[in-house]
Each structure stands twice: as structure tokens, then as C-alpha cells.
Coordinates of C-alpha atoms and ligand atoms in Angstrom, one line a residue:
M1 CA 0.0 0.0 0.0
S2 CA 1.4 3.3 -0.9
K3 CA 1.8 5.8 1.8
E4 CA 0.5 9.4 1.9
R5 CA 3.0 12.2 1.9
L6 CA 2.9 14.5 5.0
Y7 CA 4.7 17.8 4.8
I8 CA 6.8 19.3 7.7
F9 CA 6.7 23.2 7.8
D10 CA 9.2 24.7 10.3
T11 CA 8.6 28.1 11.7
T12 CA 11.3 28.5 14.3
L13 CA 12.9 31.5 12.4
R14 CA 9.5 33.4 12.2
D15 CA 6.9 32.3 14.9
G16 CA 9.8 31.0 17.2
E17 CA 11.4 34.3 17.1
Q18 CA 8.2 35.9 18.6
T19 CA 9.4 34.3 21.8
Q20 CA 10.2 36.7 24.7
G21 CA 14.2 37.0 24.9
V22 CA 14.8 35.4 21.5
D23 CA 16.5 37.6 18.8
F24 CA 18.3 35.6 16.2
S25 CA 21.3 37.2 14.4
L26 CA 21.8 36.6 10.7
D27 CA 24.4 34.0 11.4
D28 CA 22.1 32.2 13.9
K29 CA 19.3 32.1 11.3
E30 CA 21.6 30.5 8.7
K31 CA 22.8 27.9 11.1
I32 CA 19.4 26.9 12.1
A33 CA 17.9 26.9 8.5
L34 CA 21.0 24.7 7.3
A35 CA 20.3 22.2 10.1
L36 CA 16.6 22.0 9.2
D37 CA 17.6 21.6 5.4
N38 CA 19.9 18.7 6.5
L39 CA 17.2 17.1 8.5
G40 CA 14.9 17.4 5.3
V41 CA 12.0 19.5 6.6
D42 CA 9.9 20.6 3.6
Y43 CA 9.4 24.2 4.2
I44 CA 11.6 26.6 6.3
E45 CA 9.8 29.9 7.1
G46 CA 12.8 32.4 7.1
G47 CA 10.9 35.4 8.6
W48 CA 9.2 38.5 7.3
P49 CA 11.3 40.2 4.6
G50 CA 10.7 44.0 4.7
A51 CA 9.6 44.0 8.3
N52 CA 13.1 44.2 9.8
P53 CA 16.7 44.3 8.4
T54 CA 17.9 40.8 9.7
D55 CA 15.0 39.1 7.9
T56 CA 15.4 41.1 4.6
E57 CA 19.1 40.3 4.7
F58 CA 18.5 36.7 5.4
F59 CA 16.5 36.2 2.3
Q60 CA 18.9 38.4 0.3
K61 CA 21.7 35.8 1.1
R62 CA 20.0 33.3 -1.3
I63 CA 21.2 30.3 0.6
K64 CA 21.1 27.1 -1.4
F65 CA 18.9 24.4 0.3
K66 CA 19.1 20.8 -0.7
N67 CA 15.8 19.7 0.6
S68 CA 13.8 22.6 1.9
K69 CA 11.9 25.4 0.2
L70 CA 12.4 28.7 1.8
T71 CA 9.1 30.5 2.6
A72 CA 8.6 34.2 3.2
F73 CA 6.1 35.3 5.7
G74 CA 3.8 38.4 5.5
M75 CA 0.3 39.7 5.9
T76 CA -2.6 39.9 3.3
K77 CA -2.9 43.1 1.4
K78 CA -4.2 46.3 3.3
S79 CA -7.7 47.7 2.6
G80 CA -7.9 50.5 0.3
R81 CA -5.1 49.7 -2.1
S82 CA -4.3 47.0 -4.7
A83 CA -2.2 44.1 -4.3
D84 CA 0.3 45.5 -6.8
N85 CA 0.6 48.8 -4.7
D86 CA 1.0 47.2 -1.3
P87 CA 4.6 47.7 -0.2
G88 CA 4.3 44.7 2.2
L89 CA 3.5 42.3 -0.7
S90 CA 6.3 43.9 -2.8
A91 CA 8.9 43.2 -0.1
L92 CA 7.9 39.6 -0.2
L93 CA 8.1 39.2 -4.0
N94 CA 11.6 41.1 -3.9
S95 CA 12.8 38.4 -1.5
K96 CA 12.7 35.9 -4.2
A97 CA 11.5 33.1 -2.0
P98 CA 9.8 30.4 -4.0
S99 CA 7.1 30.0 -1.5
I100 CA 5.0 32.8 0.1
C101 CA 2.9 32.4 3.4
L102 CA 0.5 35.2 4.1
V103 CA -1.5 35.5 7.5
G104 CA -5.0 36.8 7.3
K105 CA -8.1 36.9 9.5
S106 CA -10.8 34.2 9.5
W107 CA -12.5 35.2 12.8
D108 CA -15.2 37.7 12.2
F109 CA -14.6 39.2 15.7
H110 CA -11.0 40.1 14.7
V111 CA -12.1 41.6 11.2
D112 CA -14.3 43.9 13.2
I113 CA -12.1 44.8 16.3
A114 CA -8.6 44.5 15.0
L115 CA -8.9 45.7 11.3
G116 CA -12.1 47.6 11.5
I117 CA -13.2 46.7 8.2
S118 CA -16.3 44.7 6.8
N119 CA -16.3 40.9 6.4
D120 CA -16.6 41.2 2.6
E121 CA -13.6 43.6 2.5
N122 CA -11.5 41.1 4.3
L123 CA -12.6 38.3 2.0
E124 CA -11.4 40.5 -1.0
N125 CA -8.0 41.3 0.7
I126 CA -7.5 37.4 1.0
S127 CA -8.5 36.6 -2.5
E128 CA -6.6 39.5 -4.1
S129 CA -3.4 38.6 -2.2
A130 CA -3.7 35.0 -3.2
K131 CA -4.2 35.9 -6.9
H132 CA -1.3 38.4 -6.8
F133 CA 1.2 35.7 -5.8
I134 CA -0.1 32.9 -7.9
K135 CA 0.0 35.0 -10.9
E136 CA 3.7 35.5 -10.1
K137 CA 4.0 31.6 -10.1
K138 CA 4.9 31.6 -6.3
E139 CA 3.8 28.5 -4.2
F140 CA 1.2 30.3 -2.1
M141 CA -0.1 29.5 1.4
F142 CA -2.6 31.2 3.5
D143 CA -2.4 31.1 7.3
A144 CA -6.0 31.4 8.6
E145 CA -5.2 33.2 11.8
H146 CA -7.6 32.2 14.8
F147 CA -9.3 29.8 12.5
F148 CA -10.6 27.5 15.3
D149 CA -11.9 30.3 17.3
G150 CA -13.4 31.9 14.2
Y151 CA -15.1 28.7 13.3
K152 CA -16.6 28.3 16.7
N153 CA -17.9 31.8 16.4
N154 CA -19.2 31.9 12.9
P155 CA -18.5 28.8 10.9
K156 CA -19.9 30.1 7.7
Y157 CA -17.7 33.1 7.7
A158 CA -14.5 31.3 8.7
L159 CA -14.9 28.8 5.9
S160 CA -15.6 31.5 3.4
C161 CA -12.2 33.1 4.3
L162 CA -10.5 29.7 3.5
K163 CA -12.5 29.6 0.2
A164 CA -11.5 33.0 -0.7
A165 CA -7.8 31.8 -0.8
Y166 CA -8.5 28.2 -2.1
D167 CA -10.5 29.2 -5.0
Q168 CA -7.6 31.2 -6.4
G169 CA -5.4 28.1 -6.5
T170 CA -3.7 28.4 -3.0
R171 CA -1.5 25.5 -2.5
W172 CA -2.0 25.2 1.4
I173 CA -4.7 26.6 3.7
V174 CA -3.2 26.5 7.2
L175 CA -5.7 26.2 10.0
C176 CA -4.1 28.1 12.8
D177 CA -5.0 27.7 16.5
T178 CA -3.4 31.2 17.3
N179 CA -4.6 31.4 21.0
G180 CA -3.9 27.9 21.5
G181 CA -7.0 27.1 23.6
T182 CA -8.6 24.5 21.2
L183 CA -8.6 20.9 22.4
P184 CA -7.9 17.7 20.2
N185 CA -11.6 16.5 19.9
E186 CA -12.5 20.0 18.8
V187 CA -9.7 19.9 16.2
T188 CA -11.0 16.6 14.9
E189 CA -14.7 17.8 14.7
I190 CA -13.7 21.1 13.0
V191 CA -11.4 19.5 10.4
N192 CA -14.0 16.9 9.6
E193 CA -16.2 19.8 8.6
V194 CA -13.5 21.8 6.8
I195 CA -12.5 18.8 4.4
K196 CA -15.9 18.9 2.9
H197 CA -14.9 22.4 1.6
V198 CA -11.0 22.2 1.1
P199 CA -9.4 18.8 0.4
G200 CA -7.2 17.6 3.2
E201 CA -4.2 17.4 0.8
N202 CA -4.3 21.3 0.7
L203 CA -4.7 21.7 4.5
G204 CA -2.1 22.6 7.1
I205 CA -2.2 22.8 10.9
H206 CA -0.5 25.4 13.0
A207 CA -0.9 24.8 16.7
H208 CA 0.0 26.7 19.7
N209 CA 0.6 25.0 23.1
D210 CA -1.5 27.0 25.5
T211 CA -3.2 23.9 26.9
G212 CA -0.3 21.7 26.5
N213 CA -2.0 20.1 23.4
A214 CA -0.1 21.6 20.5
V215 CA 1.5 18.3 19.5
A216 CA -1.8 16.3 20.2
N217 CA -3.8 19.0 18.2
S218 CA -1.3 18.5 15.2
L219 CA -1.6 14.8 15.3
A220 CA -5.5 14.9 15.6
A221 CA -5.6 17.2 12.5
V222 CA -3.5 14.8 10.5
Q223 CA -5.9 12.0 11.6
A224 CA -8.8 14.0 10.3
G225 CA -7.1 14.5 7.0
V226 CA -4.7 17.4 7.2
R227 CA -1.3 17.0 5.4
Q228 CA 1.0 19.7 6.4
I229 CA 2.3 20.3 10.0
Q230 CA 3.7 23.6 11.1
G231 CA 5.9 23.7 14.4
T232 CA 9.2 24.7 15.7
I233 CA 12.4 23.2 17.1
N234 CA 11.8 22.5 20.8
G235 CA 8.3 23.9 20.6
L236 CA 10.0 27.5 20.7
G237 CA 7.3 30.1 20.5
E238 CA 5.6 32.9 22.3
R239 CA 3.8 32.2 25.5
C240 CA 3.7 28.5 25.9
G241 CA 5.2 27.8 22.5
N242 CA 4.3 26.2 19.3
A243 CA 3.9 22.5 18.3
N244 CA 7.2 20.9 19.2
L245 CA 8.6 19.2 15.8
M246 CA 11.1 17.3 17.9
S247 CA 8.1 15.4 19.2
V248 CA 5.9 15.5 16.0
I249 CA 8.6 14.2 13.6
P250 CA 9.7 11.1 15.6
T251 CA 6.1 10.2 16.3
I252 CA 5.2 10.3 12.7
H253 CA 8.2 8.3 11.8
L254 CA 8.4 5.8 14.8
K255 CA 4.7 5.2 15.7
K256 CA 3.2 2.5 13.7
Y257 CA -0.1 4.2 13.6
F258 CA 1.3 6.9 11.5
S259 CA 4.3 5.2 9.9
D260 CA 2.0 2.6 8.3
K261 CA -0.1 5.5 6.7
F262 CA 2.3 8.3 6.1
E263 CA 5.7 9.1 4.8
I264 CA 7.8 12.2 5.4
N265 CA 10.8 13.7 3.7
I266 CA 12.9 13.1 6.6
K267 CA 14.9 9.9 6.4
A268 CA 15.7 7.4 9.2
E269 CA 19.3 8.4 9.3
N270 CA 18.3 12.0 9.8
I271 CA 15.7 11.1 12.5
S272 CA 18.8 10.3 14.4
K273 CA 19.9 13.9 14.2
L274 CA 16.9 15.3 15.9
T275 CA 18.6 15.4 19.5
Q276 CA 21.7 17.3 17.9
C277 CA 19.3 19.7 16.2
S278 CA 17.4 20.2 19.5
R279 CA 20.6 20.9 21.4
L280 CA 21.9 23.2 18.6
L281 CA 19.0 25.6 19.2
D282 CA 19.7 25.7 22.8
E283 CA 23.3 26.5 22.2
I284 CA 22.5 29.3 19.8
L285 CA 20.0 30.7 22.3
N286 CA 22.6 30.0 25.1
R287 CA 19.8 28.2 27.1
K288 CA 20.2 25.1 29.3
P289 CA 18.5 22.4 27.3
N290 CA 15.3 21.2 28.9
Q291 CA 16.2 17.8 30.1
H292 CA 12.6 16.5 30.1
L293 CA 11.8 17.1 26.4
P294 CA 10.2 14.0 25.0
Y295 CA 12.5 11.9 22.7
V296 CA 15.4 14.4 22.7
G297 CA 15.7 15.5 26.3
A298 CA 18.7 14.2 28.3
A299 CA 16.3 12.6 30.9
A300 CA 14.0 11.0 28.3
F301 CA 15.9 7.8 28.6
S302 CA 17.3 8.2 32.2
H303 CA 16.7 5.4 34.8
K304 CA 17.1 5.9 38.4
G305 CA 16.3 3.3 41.2
G306 CA 17.5 -0.2 41.4
L307 CA 14.6 -2.1 40.2
H308 CA 14.1 0.0 37.0
V309 CA 17.8 -0.3 36.2
S310 CA 18.1 -4.0 36.7
A311 CA 14.9 -4.4 34.5
V312 CA 16.4 -2.1 31.8
Q313 CA 19.5 -4.0 31.8
K314 CA 17.6 -7.3 31.2
D315 CA 15.5 -5.6 28.3
P316 CA 15.3 -1.8 27.7
K317 CA 11.8 -2.3 26.5
T318 CA 10.7 -2.7 30.1
Y319 CA 11.1 1.1 30.7
E320 CA 11.5 2.7 27.2
H321 CA 9.0 3.3 24.5
I322 CA 11.6 3.5 21.7
I323 CA 15.4 2.8 21.3
P324 CA 17.0 6.2 22.3
E325 CA 19.5 5.9 19.4
L326 CA 16.9 6.2 16.8
V327 CA 16.5 9.8 17.8
G328 CA 20.1 10.3 18.4
N329 CA 19.6 10.2 22.1
V330 CA 21.5 8.0 24.7
R331 CA 20.3 5.9 27.7
N332 CA 21.5 7.3 30.9
I333 CA 21.7 5.3 34.1
V334 CA 21.3 7.7 37.0
V335 CA 23.2 6.9 40.2
S336 CA 21.3 7.9 43.3
D337 CA 20.9 7.1 46.9
Q338 CA 18.5 4.3 46.4
S339 CA 20.7 2.7 43.7
G340 CA 22.1 -0.6 44.1
K341 CA 25.3 -2.1 42.7
S342 CA 23.4 -2.8 39.4
N343 CA 23.2 1.0 38.8
I344 CA 26.9 1.6 39.4
I345 CA 27.8 -1.2 37.2
S346 CA 25.6 -0.1 34.4
R347 CA 26.9 3.5 34.7
L348 CA 30.4 2.4 34.6
K349 CA 29.8 0.5 31.6
S350 CA 28.2 3.4 29.9
I351 CA 31.3 5.6 30.6
G352 CA 33.7 2.8 29.4
V353 CA 35.6 2.2 32.7
D354 CA 37.3 -1.3 32.7
F355 CA 36.5 -3.4 35.8
K356 CA 35.5 -6.9 36.9
E357 CA 32.0 -7.2 38.3
D358 CA 33.3 -9.0 41.4
D359 CA 36.0 -6.4 42.1
P360 CA 35.6 -5.2 45.7
K361 CA 36.3 -1.6 44.6
I362 CA 32.9 -1.6 43.1
K363 CA 31.5 -1.9 46.7
K364 CA 34.0 0.8 47.8
L365 CA 32.7 3.2 45.1
L366 CA 29.1 2.5 45.9
D367 CA 29.8 3.3 49.6
E368 CA 31.6 6.3 48.7
V369 CA 28.7 7.6 46.4
K370 CA 26.3 6.9 49.3
D371 CA 28.5 8.6 51.9
R372 CA 28.8 11.7 49.7
E373 CA 25.2 11.8 48.9
F374 CA 24.5 11.7 52.6
I375 CA 26.4 15.0 53.0
G376 CA 24.8 16.7 50.0
Y377 CA 26.4 15.5 46.8
S378 CA 24.0 14.4 44.0
Y379 CA 25.5 12.7 41.1
D380 CA 22.3 12.5 39.1
G381 CA 23.3 15.6 37.0
A382 CA 27.0 15.5 37.5
D383 CA 28.4 13.0 35.1
A384 CA 31.8 14.3 35.0
S385 CA 32.4 14.4 38.7
F386 CA 31.0 10.8 39.1
E387 CA 33.4 9.6 36.3
L388 CA 36.4 11.3 38.1
L389 CA 35.3 9.6 41.4
A390 CA 34.8 6.2 39.8
R391 CA 38.0 6.4 37.9
R392 CA 40.0 7.5 41.0
I393 CA 38.6 4.5 43.0
I394 CA 38.4 1.8 40.4
G395 CA 41.1 2.7 37.8
E396 CA 43.6 5.2 37.6
I397 CA 43.6 8.8 36.8
P398 CA 46.8 11.1 36.6
R399 CA 47.2 13.9 38.9
F400 CA 47.2 17.0 36.8
I401 CA 47.2 20.4 38.4
S402 CA 47.7 20.6 42.2
I403 CA 46.0 23.7 43.7
T404 CA 47.9 24.0 46.9
E405 CA 46.5 27.2 48.3
Y406 CA 43.9 30.0 47.6
D407 CA 43.0 33.2 49.0
V408 CA 39.7 35.1 48.2
S409 CA 38.7 38.4 49.5
V410 CA 35.7 40.8 49.1
K411 CA 36.1 44.5 49.3
K412 CA 33.8 47.6 49.2
N413 CA 35.7 50.5 48.0
S414 CA 35.2 54.4 48.8
L415 CA 33.0 54.5 45.7
G416 CA 30.6 51.9 47.0
K417 CA 31.8 49.3 44.4
I418 CA 32.2 45.8 45.5
V419 CA 35.3 43.9 44.2
S420 CA 36.2 40.4 44.7
S421 CA 39.9 39.2 44.2
A422 CA 41.4 35.9 44.3
K423 CA 44.8 34.4 44.5
A424 CA 45.6 30.6 43.8
E425 CA 48.8 28.8 44.2
L426 CA 49.1 26.1 41.5
V427 CA 51.8 23.4 41.1
V428 CA 52.6 21.9 37.6
D429 CA 55.6 19.6 37.3
G430 CA 57.0 20.7 40.6
Q431 CA 56.6 24.3 39.5
K432 CA 54.8 26.9 41.5
I433 CA 52.4 29.2 39.7
I434 CA 50.7 32.1 41.3
C435 CA 47.4 33.3 39.6
E436 CA 45.5 36.2 40.4
G437 CA 42.1 37.5 39.3
E438 CA 39.3 39.8 40.0
G439 CA 35.5 39.3 39.5
N440 CA 32.0 40.5 40.4
G441 CA 31.9 37.9 43.1
P442 CA 34.3 35.6 45.0
V443 CA 33.6 32.5 42.8
N444 CA 33.9 34.5 39.7
A445 CA 37.3 36.0 40.9
L446 CA 38.6 32.6 41.6
D447 CA 37.5 31.3 38.3
N448 CA 39.0 34.3 36.6
A449 CA 42.2 33.7 38.4
I450 CA 42.7 30.3 36.8
R451 CA 41.1 31.1 33.6
Q452 CA 42.7 34.4 32.8
N453 CA 46.1 32.9 33.4
V454 CA 45.7 29.9 31.4
D455 CA 48.7 30.7 29.3
R456 CA 50.9 30.4 32.3
L457 CA 49.8 26.8 33.2
A458 CA 52.8 25.4 31.2
K459 CA 51.8 22.1 29.5
Y460 CA 48.3 22.2 30.5
S461 CA 47.7 25.8 28.7
K462 CA 46.7 24.2 25.4
Y463 CA 44.3 21.9 26.9
L464 CA 42.4 24.4 28.9
K465 CA 42.4 27.3 26.4
D466 CA 38.8 26.3 25.1
L467 CA 37.2 25.5 28.3
K468 CA 34.1 27.5 29.0
L469 CA 31.8 27.8 32.1
V470 CA 28.3 27.7 30.7
D471 CA 26.2 27.5 33.8
Y472 CA 26.8 27.8 37.5
K473 CA 24.1 26.9 40.1
V474 CA 24.1 27.1 43.9
R475 CA 21.7 25.3 46.2
I476 CA 21.7 25.6 49.8
L477 CA 20.8 22.4 51.5
N478 CA 19.6 22.2 55.1
T479 CA 20.9 19.2 56.9
G480 CA 19.5 20.2 60.3
T481 CA 22.5 21.3 62.2
E482 CA 24.1 23.4 59.4
A483 CA 23.5 24.8 56.0
I484 CA 25.4 22.9 53.2
T485 CA 26.0 24.6 49.8
R486 CA 26.0 22.5 46.7
V487 CA 27.4 23.9 43.6
S488 CA 26.9 22.7 40.1
I489 CA 28.8 23.8 37.1
E490 CA 28.3 23.1 33.5
S491 CA 31.4 23.4 31.2
T492 CA 31.9 23.1 27.6
D493 CA 34.7 23.3 25.0
S494 CA 35.3 23.6 21.3
K495 CA 34.3 20.2 20.7
G496 CA 30.8 21.1 21.9
K497 CA 30.2 18.4 24.5
N498 CA 29.1 19.7 27.8
W499 CA 30.0 18.1 31.1
F500 CA 28.7 18.7 34.7
T501 CA 30.7 18.8 37.9
I502 CA 29.6 19.4 41.5
G503 CA 31.1 20.5 44.8
V504 CA 29.7 20.3 48.3
S505 CA 30.9 22.3 51.3
T506 CA 29.6 24.4 54.3
N507 CA 31.3 27.1 52.6
I508 CA 30.1 28.4 49.1
I509 CA 33.7 29.2 47.8
D510 CA 35.0 25.9 48.9
A511 CA 32.1 24.2 47.1
S512 CA 32.5 26.2 44.0
F513 CA 36.2 25.5 44.2
K514 CA 35.6 21.8 44.2
A515 CA 33.2 22.0 41.2
L516 CA 35.7 24.1 39.3
V517 CA 38.8 21.7 40.0
D518 CA 36.6 18.7 38.9
S519 CA 35.7 20.7 35.7
L520 CA 39.4 21.3 35.0
D521 CA 40.5 17.7 35.9
Y522 CA 37.7 16.3 33.7
K523 CA 38.7 18.4 30.6
L524 CA 42.5 17.3 31.0
F525 CA 41.4 13.8 31.5
K526 CA 39.1 13.5 28.5
D527 CA 41.8 15.1 26.2
N528 CA 44.5 12.8 27.4
A529 CA 46.6 15.5 28.9
P530 CA 49.9 14.0 30.4
A531 CA 50.2 13.6 34.3
S532 CA 52.0 16.3 36.3
I533 CA 55.5 15.1 37.2
Ligands
ZN1 ZN1 1.8 31.1 15.6

């Protein structure tokens, strides 16, 4: 049986950019677009040419795509002028994008309140705009804004808006749940009515996530006949986001209900790039990835607790709905207080430590982890610190830089400015190196003292040059008698793999220092730096 084709439309660069705090540079846009093209999405909405310089320039770059069609976004023509004389529409034509998507009203309430024009005038604006681009041989799409709300209020008028575009030869009519309040059963009911007027092969769905149902609504629309899905990487979008393509795409590809009936342009080997694509966006946004994202989050295939872990080791199917590698993700065995020996063994295997299962050092490591967890360590999110500890106990790990002394002070000067300075004494190959630095706080000063003097760290300079601190988190834990500080540090380097370290102490500077030293040690270890002699 031949499968029906489903089309994926990405709007990360347009609707995703509506998100508070998101402002893509030209370079960012190009990186994201190329990643989407590599995946094989059908359409990339590049932005709104003419509306801002970055978007205009992005289209002027004329990037060559292998798989995707670049789509320019705009608004239906203004009332009172012809489509030929509408500067907004001209900017879209000038963008030379092969495909054009215009948003227009389909809710009579909006036509009246937001536009202040008659219902008929709005219909004319839609049909004239469609005609204008179709005459110019563009692949034309109409985004019916607030379609579901419009349909609930006045079905006849909402449908006539779709028809105004469709009757001119519009390729795609996109049903938008702009306010994101529609539920899956309503999507099913309404799409069932719409396909009596516009064939499903010409319909798209654009769902927002305000009830947490954007992905469910997109899938419901497909089940009811729609053949184009719009969404964004990681569900990026204003308010609660858009439909998350990182969930939609693997669901269509991997879940039998959909994969039996449909095919998409994204091949199996590219499905395994989804995790990478998701992390790329976070890296560009300089955000910490959401660990709990379905399919692609770091915790999506994490197992904690002895029983789960031993079952997963017998057969991962016991607690996993798919094989993580299919989407480019990995299984992660979390070590915790309740964990048994099987957890530790599994985690050691996953980091590639050599050991014998009956080695008494395994028990020693387990006890050490438990002792440390008792005083406030948590190795769940600190892979690098766990690996260092395990290797120190079970295998061997070279001693790199010794930090023999440090001194941190905080001063308030006569201008009222608070300055922290730090001095650390390091030893490499028997040579004493004094590093000094200043910072906006004691931890920052200590970090700067080491990092800004990286050139002086003799044979370790070249290994530590590209080390970067990405995130720094402090938690105060109350153990009853005293407050304990737990510091977590996320680091990265030019290879792009992030690692997490942890430090615990009654003193925040000492806790930070421990996490920082683990970060340096881990970097030196994974880059095979020689031992200090
Ligand atoms: Zn939207």
C-alpha cells in the first residue's frame, strides 16, 4: 500500500522568534536553516522580509537548500490599496523566496475589532493577495489566523475565508490555533467539517501550546485529513510555545499508527539527528536544554532506582518506548541514594571504565557515592564528577594540576563598588604558579584567576584554552544542624560536548572551588593530557 505524504513546515525562524528574549542574528538564522535543511523538512519559514533588516538580509543571502523550500511570511494586503501597490507584498516578491505564506483573518470578531473593516472587504483582501502571488508563480499558502476560534463563532464566515484563498489556487490553507485554546476533540470535529470544503491534501495545521496540546492537536488534525504540520524546534514560540517538531517528527516516523499510513521527507538516518538539532537551538539561544523534552531531552531515557535499572539491563523495552539511538539520544543510568550495585555497574559500563564485576572496589565506590550523597552530593546531574570519582577509586587517573592554596577576598571601595579578588597557588611539574584575578563575586574571581592565567599553566595551557563555563548553580541544603552549599557547574569546550561537575561544602567558595577543579580535571582527562611529574 502506498503511503500518503505528510509535509513538515518549520517556523522556528519566524514564529519561534516571537518568543520573549529570542532575537536571532543573521548568522544564527543561517545555522538553524541549514540544520533544518539537513534534516529534510519541507518548508523553512525564514521570517518577514521587509519587516526588519535581519529578515530582509536573510532572504538576500539566497542560501542554497538541498531539501527545503524557503518561505517568506507576510500579511494579506491592506484595505484601500491594490495588491500591486502594497509595499508589504512587494517586499515579499523581492525576497525571491519560492514560497509565500500570508497570514489573514478568519475570525469575524478580529475583522471587526482588530482591522475595523467589513467582512466582505477582508474576503477581498485574502483573495486578491492570493491571486497576486499565484500570478507570479509562487507557491502560495494562506495562514488562517484564529481559524478555530473563528469557526466556533461563525463557521460560515470562517470557511468563506478559506475558500477565498483556496478558489484562487492556493496550495496550502493553514488552520491556525493562534490562541492555543482548542482541544484535540474540537480539532477533529472542525477539520472533519473543513475537508468537506477544502481537500485535506491542501490543509495545514499550526497549533500553539497554551493547553499543552499543540502536538496532540497537530496529530489529531493529521488523523482528520490535514497533510501539512507547522511547528518549531523544541516548541519554541511565544507564551507556551508552538507544536514541538522534535516530538511531531519522531512520532510520525516511529509510531506504527502514523508510519504505516504516512511518509515524510526526513529519512531514518536523519531522525537520528533530532537530538543534535534540538541541542543546537539551545546552544544558539545560550539556554540550558530542557532535560525533560520527549524523545530528545537528556532525561528522556534516564533510569534511576535499582529495580528499574536492573529491568532495563535485562531488556530496555521494560522502561523505554523507543530505542534512544533512533532519535540520536542515549540511555542514561542515574546513580542515586536508592541505587544498588547494578546501577553503578551499568553506569561504569556506559562511561567505558574497565572493571571486573566482582571487584571489591565496586562496593567501595558504591559506599563512597552513598556517603557523599548523605552529605549533599548528587551525582544524578554531575556525570563528569561521577566519572572522576569512579576512575579514582576503580581505575587510575593521573594527577594534573595541584592547587595548594587559595585566598579570596571581598572589598567594598570608597565609591561603594564591591570588588572580589582571588589568588591561587598552583603546582605543575613541581613548578609553583601564582594566579590572580578579579571578579564580580568571589567565585567569579577564583574562576578568573585560573582561567585568565591559562597561558601560564605550562603544558596544560593548550588543553584548557577552550574550556568555557556555561552555567553555575548554587543550592543551599539544610541538613538540620548546618547549611550546606551545593554548587553545580556546566562546562563546555570547542568540541561542543558539555560536562557537569559538583562540589559540596559548608562554605560556598570551597564548594565552588571543588566543582571548578573537577571541571578542569575532567577536561584534562578526556583530552588525554599528560600527568604532572
Ligand atoms: Zn503562531
